[in-house]
Coordinates of C-alpha atoms in Angstrom, one line a residue:
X1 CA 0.0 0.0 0.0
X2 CA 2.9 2.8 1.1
X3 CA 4.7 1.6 -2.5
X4 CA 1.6 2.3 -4.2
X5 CA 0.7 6.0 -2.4
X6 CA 4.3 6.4 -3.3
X7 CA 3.5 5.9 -6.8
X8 CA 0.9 8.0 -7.0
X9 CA 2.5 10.8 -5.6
X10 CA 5.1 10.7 -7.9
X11 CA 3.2 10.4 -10.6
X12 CA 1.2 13.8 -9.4
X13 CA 4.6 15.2 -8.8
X14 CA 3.4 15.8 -4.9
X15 CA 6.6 14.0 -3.5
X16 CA 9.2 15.5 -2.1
X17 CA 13.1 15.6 -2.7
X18 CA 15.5 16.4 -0.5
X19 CA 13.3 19.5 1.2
X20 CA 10.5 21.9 0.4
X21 CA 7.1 20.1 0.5
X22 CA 3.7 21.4 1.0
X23 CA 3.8 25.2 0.9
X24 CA 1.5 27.6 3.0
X25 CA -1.4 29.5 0.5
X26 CA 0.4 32.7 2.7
X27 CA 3.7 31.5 0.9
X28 CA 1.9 30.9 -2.3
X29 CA 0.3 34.9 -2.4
X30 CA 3.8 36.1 -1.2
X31 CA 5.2 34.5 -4.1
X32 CA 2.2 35.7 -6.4
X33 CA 3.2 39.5 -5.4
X34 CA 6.6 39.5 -7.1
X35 CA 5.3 39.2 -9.9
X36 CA 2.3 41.5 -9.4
X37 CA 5.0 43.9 -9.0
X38 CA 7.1 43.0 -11.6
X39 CA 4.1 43.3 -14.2
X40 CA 2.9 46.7 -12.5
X41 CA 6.2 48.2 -13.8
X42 CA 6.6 46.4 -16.7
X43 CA 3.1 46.0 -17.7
X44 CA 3.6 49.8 -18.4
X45 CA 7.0 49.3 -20.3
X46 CA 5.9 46.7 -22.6
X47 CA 2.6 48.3 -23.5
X48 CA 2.3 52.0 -23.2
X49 CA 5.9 53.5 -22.8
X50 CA 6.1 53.3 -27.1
X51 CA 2.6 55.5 -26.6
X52 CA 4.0 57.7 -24.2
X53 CA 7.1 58.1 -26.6
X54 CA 5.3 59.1 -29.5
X55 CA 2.1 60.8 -29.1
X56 CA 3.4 62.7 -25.4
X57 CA 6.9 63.3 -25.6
X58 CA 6.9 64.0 -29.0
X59 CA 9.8 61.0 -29.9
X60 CA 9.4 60.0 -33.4
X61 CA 8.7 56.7 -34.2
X62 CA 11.7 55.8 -35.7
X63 CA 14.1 56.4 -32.9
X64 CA 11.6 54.4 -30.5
X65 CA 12.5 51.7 -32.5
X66 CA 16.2 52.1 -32.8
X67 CA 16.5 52.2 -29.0
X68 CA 14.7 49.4 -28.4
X69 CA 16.6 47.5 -31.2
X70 CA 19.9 48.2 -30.2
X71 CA 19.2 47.4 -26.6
X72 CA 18.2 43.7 -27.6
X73 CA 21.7 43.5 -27.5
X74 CA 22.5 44.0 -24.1
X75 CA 19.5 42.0 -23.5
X76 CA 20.7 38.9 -25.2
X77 CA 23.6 38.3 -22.5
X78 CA 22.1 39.7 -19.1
X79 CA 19.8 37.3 -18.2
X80 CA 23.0 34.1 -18.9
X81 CA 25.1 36.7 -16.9
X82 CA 22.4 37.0 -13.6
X83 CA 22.0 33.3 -13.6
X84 CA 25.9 32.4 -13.2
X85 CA 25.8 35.6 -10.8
X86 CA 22.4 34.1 -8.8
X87 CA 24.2 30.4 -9.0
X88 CA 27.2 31.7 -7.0
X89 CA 25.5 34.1 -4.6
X90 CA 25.8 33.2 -0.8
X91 CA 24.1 35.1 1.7
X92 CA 21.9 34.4 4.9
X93 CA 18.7 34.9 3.0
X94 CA 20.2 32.2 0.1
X95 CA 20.8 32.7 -3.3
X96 CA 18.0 34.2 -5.2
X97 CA 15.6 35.8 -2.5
X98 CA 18.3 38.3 -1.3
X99 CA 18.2 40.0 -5.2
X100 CA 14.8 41.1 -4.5
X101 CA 15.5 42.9 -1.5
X102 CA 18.7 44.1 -3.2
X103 CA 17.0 45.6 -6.4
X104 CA 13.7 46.6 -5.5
X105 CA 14.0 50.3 -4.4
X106 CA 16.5 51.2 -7.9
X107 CA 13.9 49.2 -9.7
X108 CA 10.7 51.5 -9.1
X109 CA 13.0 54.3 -9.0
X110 CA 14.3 53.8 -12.6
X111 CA 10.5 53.0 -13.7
X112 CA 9.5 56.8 -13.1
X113 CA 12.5 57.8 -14.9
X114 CA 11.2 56.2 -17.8
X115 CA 8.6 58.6 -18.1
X116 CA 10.3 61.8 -17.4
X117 CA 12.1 62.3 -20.8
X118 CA 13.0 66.1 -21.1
X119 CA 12.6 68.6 -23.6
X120 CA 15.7 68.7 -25.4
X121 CA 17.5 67.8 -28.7
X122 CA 16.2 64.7 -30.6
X123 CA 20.0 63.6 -29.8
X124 CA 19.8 64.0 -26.1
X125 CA 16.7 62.7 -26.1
X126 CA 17.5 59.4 -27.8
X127 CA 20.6 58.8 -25.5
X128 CA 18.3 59.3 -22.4
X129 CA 15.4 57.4 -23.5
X130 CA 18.6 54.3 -24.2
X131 CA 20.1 54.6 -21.1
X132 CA 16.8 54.6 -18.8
X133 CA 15.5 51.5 -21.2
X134 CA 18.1 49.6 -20.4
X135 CA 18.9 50.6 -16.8
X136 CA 15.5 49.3 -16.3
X137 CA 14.7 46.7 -18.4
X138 CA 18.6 45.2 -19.5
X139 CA 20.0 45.7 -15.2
X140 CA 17.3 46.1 -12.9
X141 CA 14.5 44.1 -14.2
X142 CA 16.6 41.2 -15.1
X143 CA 18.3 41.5 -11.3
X144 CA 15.4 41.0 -10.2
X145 CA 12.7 38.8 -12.1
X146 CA 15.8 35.9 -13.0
X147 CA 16.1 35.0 -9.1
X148 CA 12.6 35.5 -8.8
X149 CA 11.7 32.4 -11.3
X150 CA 14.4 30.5 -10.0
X151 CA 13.2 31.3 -6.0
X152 CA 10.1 28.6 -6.7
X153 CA 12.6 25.9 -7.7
X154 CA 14.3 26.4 -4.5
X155 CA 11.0 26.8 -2.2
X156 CA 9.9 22.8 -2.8
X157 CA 11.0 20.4 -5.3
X158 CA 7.3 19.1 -5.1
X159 CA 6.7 19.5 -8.9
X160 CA 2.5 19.8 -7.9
X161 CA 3.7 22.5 -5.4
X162 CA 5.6 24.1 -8.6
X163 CA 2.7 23.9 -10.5
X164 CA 0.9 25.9 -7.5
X165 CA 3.3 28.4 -7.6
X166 CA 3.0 29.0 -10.8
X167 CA -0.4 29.3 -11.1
X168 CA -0.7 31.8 -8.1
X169 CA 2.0 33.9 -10.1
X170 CA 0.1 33.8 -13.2
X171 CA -2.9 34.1 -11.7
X172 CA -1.7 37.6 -9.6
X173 CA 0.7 38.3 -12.6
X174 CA -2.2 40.2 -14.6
X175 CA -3.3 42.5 -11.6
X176 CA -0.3 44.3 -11.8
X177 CA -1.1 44.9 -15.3
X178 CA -4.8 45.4 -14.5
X179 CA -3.7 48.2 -11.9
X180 CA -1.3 49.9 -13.8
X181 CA -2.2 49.7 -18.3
X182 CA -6.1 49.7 -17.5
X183 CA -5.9 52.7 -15.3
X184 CA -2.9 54.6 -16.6
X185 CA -4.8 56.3 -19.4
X186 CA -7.7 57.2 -17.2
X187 CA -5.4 58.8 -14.6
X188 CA -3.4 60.5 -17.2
X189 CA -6.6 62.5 -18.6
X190 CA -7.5 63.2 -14.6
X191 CA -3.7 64.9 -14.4
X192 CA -4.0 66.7 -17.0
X193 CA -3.6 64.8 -20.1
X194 CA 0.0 65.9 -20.4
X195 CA 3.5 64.4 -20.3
X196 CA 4.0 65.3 -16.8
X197 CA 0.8 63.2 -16.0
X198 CA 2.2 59.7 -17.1
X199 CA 5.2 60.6 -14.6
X200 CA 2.7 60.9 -11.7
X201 CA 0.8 58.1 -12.6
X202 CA 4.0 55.8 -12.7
X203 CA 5.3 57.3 -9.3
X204 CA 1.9 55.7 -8.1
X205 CA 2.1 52.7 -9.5
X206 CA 6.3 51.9 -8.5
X207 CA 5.3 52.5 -4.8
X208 CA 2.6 49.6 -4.8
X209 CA 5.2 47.9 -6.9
X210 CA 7.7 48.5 -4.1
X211 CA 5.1 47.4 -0.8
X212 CA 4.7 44.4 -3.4
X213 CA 8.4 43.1 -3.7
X214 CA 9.0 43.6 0.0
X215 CA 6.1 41.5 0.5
X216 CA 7.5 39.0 -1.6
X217 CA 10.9 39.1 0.0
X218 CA 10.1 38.5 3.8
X219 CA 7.6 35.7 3.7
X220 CA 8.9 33.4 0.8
X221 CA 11.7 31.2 2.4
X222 CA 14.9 28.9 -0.2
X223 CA 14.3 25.0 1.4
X224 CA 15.8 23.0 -1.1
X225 CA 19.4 22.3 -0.3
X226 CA 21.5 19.7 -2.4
X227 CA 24.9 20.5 -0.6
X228 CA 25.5 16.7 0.5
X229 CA 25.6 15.5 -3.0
X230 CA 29.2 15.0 -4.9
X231 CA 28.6 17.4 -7.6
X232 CA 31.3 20.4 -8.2
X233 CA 30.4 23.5 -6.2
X234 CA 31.2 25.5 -9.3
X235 CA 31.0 23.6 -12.9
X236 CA 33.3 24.8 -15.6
X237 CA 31.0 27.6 -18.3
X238 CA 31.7 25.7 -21.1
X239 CA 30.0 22.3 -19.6
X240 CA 27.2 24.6 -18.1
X241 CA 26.5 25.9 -21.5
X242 CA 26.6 22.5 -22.7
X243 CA 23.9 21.0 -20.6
X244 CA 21.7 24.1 -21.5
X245 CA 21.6 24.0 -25.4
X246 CA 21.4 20.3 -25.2
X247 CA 18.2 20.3 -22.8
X248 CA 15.4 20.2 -25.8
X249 CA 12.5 21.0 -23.1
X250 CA 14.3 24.4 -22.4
X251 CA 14.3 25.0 -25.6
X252 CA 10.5 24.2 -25.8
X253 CA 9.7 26.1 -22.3
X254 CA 11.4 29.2 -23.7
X255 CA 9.4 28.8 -27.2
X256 CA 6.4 29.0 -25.0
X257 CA 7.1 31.8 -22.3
X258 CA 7.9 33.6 -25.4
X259 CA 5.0 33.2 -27.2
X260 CA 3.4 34.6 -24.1
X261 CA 5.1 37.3 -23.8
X262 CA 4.7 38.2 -27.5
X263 CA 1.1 38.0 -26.9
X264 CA 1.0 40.3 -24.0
X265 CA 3.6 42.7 -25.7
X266 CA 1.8 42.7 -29.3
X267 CA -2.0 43.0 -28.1
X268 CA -0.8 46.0 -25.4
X269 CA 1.6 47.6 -27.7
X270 CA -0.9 47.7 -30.7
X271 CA -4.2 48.1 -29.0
X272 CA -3.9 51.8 -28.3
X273 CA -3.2 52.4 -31.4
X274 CA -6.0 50.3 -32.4
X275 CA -8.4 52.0 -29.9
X276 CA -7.6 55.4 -31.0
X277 CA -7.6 55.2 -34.8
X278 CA -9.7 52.3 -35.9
X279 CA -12.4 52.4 -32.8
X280 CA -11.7 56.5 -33.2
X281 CA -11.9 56.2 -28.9
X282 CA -8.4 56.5 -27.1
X283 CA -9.9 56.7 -23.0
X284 CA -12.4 53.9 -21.9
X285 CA -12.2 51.7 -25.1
X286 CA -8.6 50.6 -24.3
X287 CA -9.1 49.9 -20.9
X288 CA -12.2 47.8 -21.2
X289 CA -10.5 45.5 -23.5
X290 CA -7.5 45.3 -21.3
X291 CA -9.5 44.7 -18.4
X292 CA -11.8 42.0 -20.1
X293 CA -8.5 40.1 -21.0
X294 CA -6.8 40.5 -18.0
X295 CA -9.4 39.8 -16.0
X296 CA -10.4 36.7 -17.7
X297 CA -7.0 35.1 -17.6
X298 CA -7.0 35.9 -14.0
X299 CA -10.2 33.2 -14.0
X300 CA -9.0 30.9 -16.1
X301 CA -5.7 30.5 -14.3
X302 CA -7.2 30.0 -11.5
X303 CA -9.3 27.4 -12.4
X304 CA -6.3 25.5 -13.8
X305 CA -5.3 23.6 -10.4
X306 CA -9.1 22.0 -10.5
X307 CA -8.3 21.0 -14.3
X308 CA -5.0 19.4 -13.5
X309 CA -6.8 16.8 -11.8
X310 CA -7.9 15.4 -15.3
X311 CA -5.3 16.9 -17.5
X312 CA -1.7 16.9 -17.7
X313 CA -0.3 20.6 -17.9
X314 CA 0.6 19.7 -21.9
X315 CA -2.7 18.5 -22.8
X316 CA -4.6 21.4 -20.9
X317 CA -2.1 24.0 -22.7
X318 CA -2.8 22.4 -26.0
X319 CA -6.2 22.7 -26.1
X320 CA -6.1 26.2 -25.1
X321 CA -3.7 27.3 -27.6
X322 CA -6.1 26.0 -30.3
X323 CA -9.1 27.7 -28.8
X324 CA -7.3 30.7 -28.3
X325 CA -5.7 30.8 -32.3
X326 CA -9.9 30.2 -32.8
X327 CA -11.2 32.9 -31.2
X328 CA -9.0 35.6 -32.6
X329 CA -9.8 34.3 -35.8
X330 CA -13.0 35.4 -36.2
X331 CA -12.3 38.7 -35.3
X332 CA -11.1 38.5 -38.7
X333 CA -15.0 38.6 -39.4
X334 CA -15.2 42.4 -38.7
X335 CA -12.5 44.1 -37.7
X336 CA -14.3 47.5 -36.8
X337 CA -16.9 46.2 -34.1
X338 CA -15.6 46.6 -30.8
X339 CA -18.2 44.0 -29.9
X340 CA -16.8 41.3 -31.4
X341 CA -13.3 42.4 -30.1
X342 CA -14.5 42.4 -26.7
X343 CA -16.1 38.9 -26.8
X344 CA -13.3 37.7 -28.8
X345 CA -10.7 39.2 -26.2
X346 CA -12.3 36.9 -23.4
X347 CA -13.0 33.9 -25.2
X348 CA -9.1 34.0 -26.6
X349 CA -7.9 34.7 -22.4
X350 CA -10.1 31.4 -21.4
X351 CA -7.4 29.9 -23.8
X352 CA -4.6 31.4 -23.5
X353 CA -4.7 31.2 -19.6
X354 CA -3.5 27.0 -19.4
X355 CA 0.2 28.0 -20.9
X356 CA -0.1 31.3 -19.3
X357 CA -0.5 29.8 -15.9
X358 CA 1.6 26.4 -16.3
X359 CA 4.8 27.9 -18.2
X360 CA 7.0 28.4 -14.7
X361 CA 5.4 24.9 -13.4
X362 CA 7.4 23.5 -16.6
X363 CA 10.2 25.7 -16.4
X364 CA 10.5 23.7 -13.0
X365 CA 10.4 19.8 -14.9
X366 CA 12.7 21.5 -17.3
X367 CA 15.5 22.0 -13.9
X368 CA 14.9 18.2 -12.9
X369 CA 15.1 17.1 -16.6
X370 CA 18.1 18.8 -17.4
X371 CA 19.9 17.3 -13.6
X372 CA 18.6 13.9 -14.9
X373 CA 20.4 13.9 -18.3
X374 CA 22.7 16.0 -17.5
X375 CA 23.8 15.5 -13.9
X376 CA 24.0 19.1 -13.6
X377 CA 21.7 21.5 -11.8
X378 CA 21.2 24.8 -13.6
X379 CA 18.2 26.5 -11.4
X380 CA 19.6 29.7 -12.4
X381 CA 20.8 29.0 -15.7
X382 CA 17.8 27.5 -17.0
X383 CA 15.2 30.5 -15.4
X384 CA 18.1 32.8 -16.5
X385 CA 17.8 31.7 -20.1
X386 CA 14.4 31.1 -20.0
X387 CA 14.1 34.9 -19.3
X388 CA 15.0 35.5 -22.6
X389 CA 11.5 34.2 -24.1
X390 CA 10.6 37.7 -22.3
X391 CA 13.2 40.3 -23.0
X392 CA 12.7 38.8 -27.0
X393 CA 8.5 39.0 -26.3
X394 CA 9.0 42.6 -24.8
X395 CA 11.8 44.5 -27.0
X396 CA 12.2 42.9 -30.0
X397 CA 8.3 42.7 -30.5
X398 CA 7.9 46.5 -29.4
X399 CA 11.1 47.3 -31.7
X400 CA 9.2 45.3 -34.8
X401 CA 5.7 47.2 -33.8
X402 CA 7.9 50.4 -33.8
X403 CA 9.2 49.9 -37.6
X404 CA 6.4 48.3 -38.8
X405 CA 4.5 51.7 -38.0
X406 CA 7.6 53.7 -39.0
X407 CA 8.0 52.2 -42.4
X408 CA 3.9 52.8 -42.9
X409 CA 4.4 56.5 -42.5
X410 CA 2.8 56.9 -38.8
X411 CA 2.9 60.3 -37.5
X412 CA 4.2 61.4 -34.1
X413 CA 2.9 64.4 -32.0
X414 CA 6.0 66.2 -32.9
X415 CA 5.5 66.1 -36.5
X416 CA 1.3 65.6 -37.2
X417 CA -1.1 68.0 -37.8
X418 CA -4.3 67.2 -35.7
X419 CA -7.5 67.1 -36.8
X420 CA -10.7 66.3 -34.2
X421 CA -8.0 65.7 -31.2
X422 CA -6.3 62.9 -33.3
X423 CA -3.4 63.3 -35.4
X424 CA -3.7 62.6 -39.3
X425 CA -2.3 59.3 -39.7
X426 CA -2.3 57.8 -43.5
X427 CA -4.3 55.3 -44.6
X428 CA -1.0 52.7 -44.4
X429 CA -0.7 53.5 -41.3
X430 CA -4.1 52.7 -40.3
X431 CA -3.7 49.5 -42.3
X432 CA -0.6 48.3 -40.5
X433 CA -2.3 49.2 -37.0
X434 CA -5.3 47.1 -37.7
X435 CA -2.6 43.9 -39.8
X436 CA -0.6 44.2 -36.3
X437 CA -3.3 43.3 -34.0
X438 CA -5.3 40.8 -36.5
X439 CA -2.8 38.7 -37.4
X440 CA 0.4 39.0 -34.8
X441 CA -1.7 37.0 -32.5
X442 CA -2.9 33.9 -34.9
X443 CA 0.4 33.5 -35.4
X444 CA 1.8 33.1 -32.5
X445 CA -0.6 31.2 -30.6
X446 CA -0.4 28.5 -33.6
X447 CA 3.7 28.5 -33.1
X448 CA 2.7 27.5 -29.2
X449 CA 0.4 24.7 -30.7
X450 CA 2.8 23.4 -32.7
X451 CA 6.0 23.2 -29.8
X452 CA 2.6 21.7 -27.9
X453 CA 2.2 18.7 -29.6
X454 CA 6.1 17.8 -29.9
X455 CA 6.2 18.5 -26.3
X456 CA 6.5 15.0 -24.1
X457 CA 7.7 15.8 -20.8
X458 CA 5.1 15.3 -18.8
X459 CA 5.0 11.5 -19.6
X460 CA 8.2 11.2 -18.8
X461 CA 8.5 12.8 -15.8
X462 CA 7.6 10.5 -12.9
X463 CA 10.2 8.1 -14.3
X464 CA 13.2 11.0 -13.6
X465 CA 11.5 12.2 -10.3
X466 CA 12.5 8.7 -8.9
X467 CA 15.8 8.2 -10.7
X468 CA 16.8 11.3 -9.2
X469 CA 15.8 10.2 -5.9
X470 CA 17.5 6.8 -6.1
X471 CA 20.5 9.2 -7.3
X472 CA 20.0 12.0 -4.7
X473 CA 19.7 8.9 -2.0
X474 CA 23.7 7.6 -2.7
X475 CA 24.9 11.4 -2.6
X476 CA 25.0 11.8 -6.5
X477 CA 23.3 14.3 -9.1

């Protein structure tokens, strides 16, 4: 009977390795803040910030895009770079949860200064719009979300806990968003409507940010501890690197978090845009489609621990990858009527929330999987790398949006003659806004179904769990 329950559980991934079992739902919403946090700031930055560029500081389009273009290259190496740094960090708190604490006040900090470009020379103004992008995003965001992901691999090694984790992060994830993109616009027109507004209305939203993190920081605790076993204390780069590009799941786990990202970064991106010149309404419009999604995906990813009792975290992401490539599609029917984008908005969020909410709880098999084959543990490495499925969603897809508009001849403030409160855009323009938002997503989401169906980890997981545990048992990796 015990070899059976034992069984069971491993099949569930609810058994334990080493440390780190059951988790408190205290430790689980602590968790879910850091990234409520992280997606109150950054919700802004991958949605809004090219908005607040262009049509309130007056940036042209063009050098929008060059910044966030270039930067992609400093972004390509920072989040390899903070995993070897996480992976060697000792301190009383352990060796991902002290970053937090560390980053958290320059983080919100650098946020506002985001949105206080001055009025100066297009020069000066490119060079501070470059370095304040990538303070944030390339140094301070990375310093902070890579041990952040890697913190719930060393909470429990329970994969079920993981999945928990996960799901409370995804599930919170969106309120930061919901907080910050929904309302900014509506607290923008209360201030004034001006430049000077958005920094206001980011100084709010870094200090919930801020209560957020600290949240975060003091009530989630590092358990796991493999220090008995004979592996290396520090494994040569090259071999590290190895094990990495070798691990085909991490390679499927980072297609996926990046299609999410792509999503989230595409829709908010493109959606003003879309609000104000095809639905002619830049205020409420936005926001309630914003809301609707957000607020769905919230639902559905909360719903996803009751579905994992039926469905393995592949199948249930499958299937919601296909209804979500469905849903946009017909869309497609009517571009103009904000009706249909609104119910289309919720019914794609009841599918997109699965991979949305189960992403990190793979990211975590991905770890064991790569120890398994690999005999090294990459924690860091693999959340690290992972990462980059987001800096690619958030600045390369904003740097595409950016010269996608710029080669269609859209008009910043700076430069456009306004007619009925709305600059004059050119019909090209208004055709790329509209080609962005109908067809970015379809093909995205059918990129996720594809990696879906080649993705067979999850059957072959209960089978490492307990090599790894006879392994772990004689002191090995």
């Amino acid at each position: 009977m015990g070899k059976q329950k034992n069984a069971l559980e491993r099949q569930n991934g609810t058994a334990s390795l080493a440390a780190g079992g059951r988790l408190t739902v205290g430790e689980r919403l602590a968790y879910g803040c850091g990234d409520t946090a992280c997606n109150i700031v950054f919700g802004m930055i991958s949605t809004l910030l090219t908005l607040f560029y262009t049509d309130y500081a007056g940036i042209s389009v063009a050098t929008v895009g060059l910044v966030m273009l270039i930067s992609r290259i400093f972004d390509g190496t920072s989040d390899v770079i903070m995993g070897f740094i996480v992976n060697r960090t000792k301190s009383r708190w352990g060796k991902a949860r002290p970053w937090i604490i560390w980053m958290s006040i320059p983080y919100c900090v650098s946020a506002v200064l985001l949105f206080t470009v001055p009025q100066t020379s297009e020069t000066l103004q490119f060079w501070y719009i470059f370095v304040t992008y990538n303070l944030t995003t390339t140094v301070l965001y990375t310093a902070i979300n890579v041990p952040y992901g890697t913190m719930s691999t060393m909470m429990t090694r329970s994969a079920h806990e993981r999945d928990l984790l996960s799901v409370f992060r995804m599930s919170m994830a969106p309120v930061g968003r919901i907080i910050s993109v929904t309302l900014t616009m509506p607290v923008v027109k209360l201030f004034g409507d001006t430049k000077e507004a958005w920094a206001k209305a980011m100084l709010m939203w870094s200090a919930i940010a801020l209560v957020m993190l600290l949240i975060c920081f003091f009530r989630c605790k590092e358990r796991v501890q493999l220090e008995n076993t004979t592996s290396k204390s520090h494994v040569p780069l090259g071999k590290n690197l190895k094990a990495l590009l070798t691990n085909q799941y991490f390679w499927a786990a980072l297609i996926l978090w990046t299609v999410t990202c792509v999503h989230g970064t595409l829709v908010g991106t493109d959606l003003p845009y879309y609000c104000k010149y095809i639905f002619g309404n830049d205020s409420w419009m936005y926001s309630v489609l914003y809301l609707a999604e957000a607020g769905t995906l919230v639902v559905g990813a909360m719903l996803c621990p009751l579905l994992l009792n039926r469905f393995s975290k592949r199948d249930l992401s499958l299937w919601g990858c296909v209804l979500a490539v469905a849903a946009h599609a017909t869309l497609l029917l009517n571009p103009h009527s904000f009706t249909l984008a609104l119910v289309s908005s919720i019914v794609r969020a009841l599918g997109e929330a699965p991979l949305t909410a189960l992403v990190f709880g793979m990211m975590g098999q991905v770890v064991e999987y790569g120890q398994w084959k690999s005999h090294i543990r990459q924690e860091a490495l693999i959340f690290g790398g992972g990462s980059l499925g987001f800096k690619i969603g958030t600045g390369i897809t904003s740097a595409i949006i950016t010269k996608l508009l710029d080669i269609s001849g859209y008009t910043s403030s700076i430069d456009g003659v306004e007619v009925g409160g709305l600059i004059t855009q050119p019909s090209s323009a208004l055709q790329m806004i509209q080609n962005i938002y109908l067809y970015g997503p379809l093909i995205i989401w059918a990129i996720a179904v594809v990696v879906l169906l080649l993705y067979k980890l999850d059957k072959k997981y209960a089978s490492i769990m307990t090599a790894l545990e006879e392994r772990e048992a004689r002191g090995e990796l």
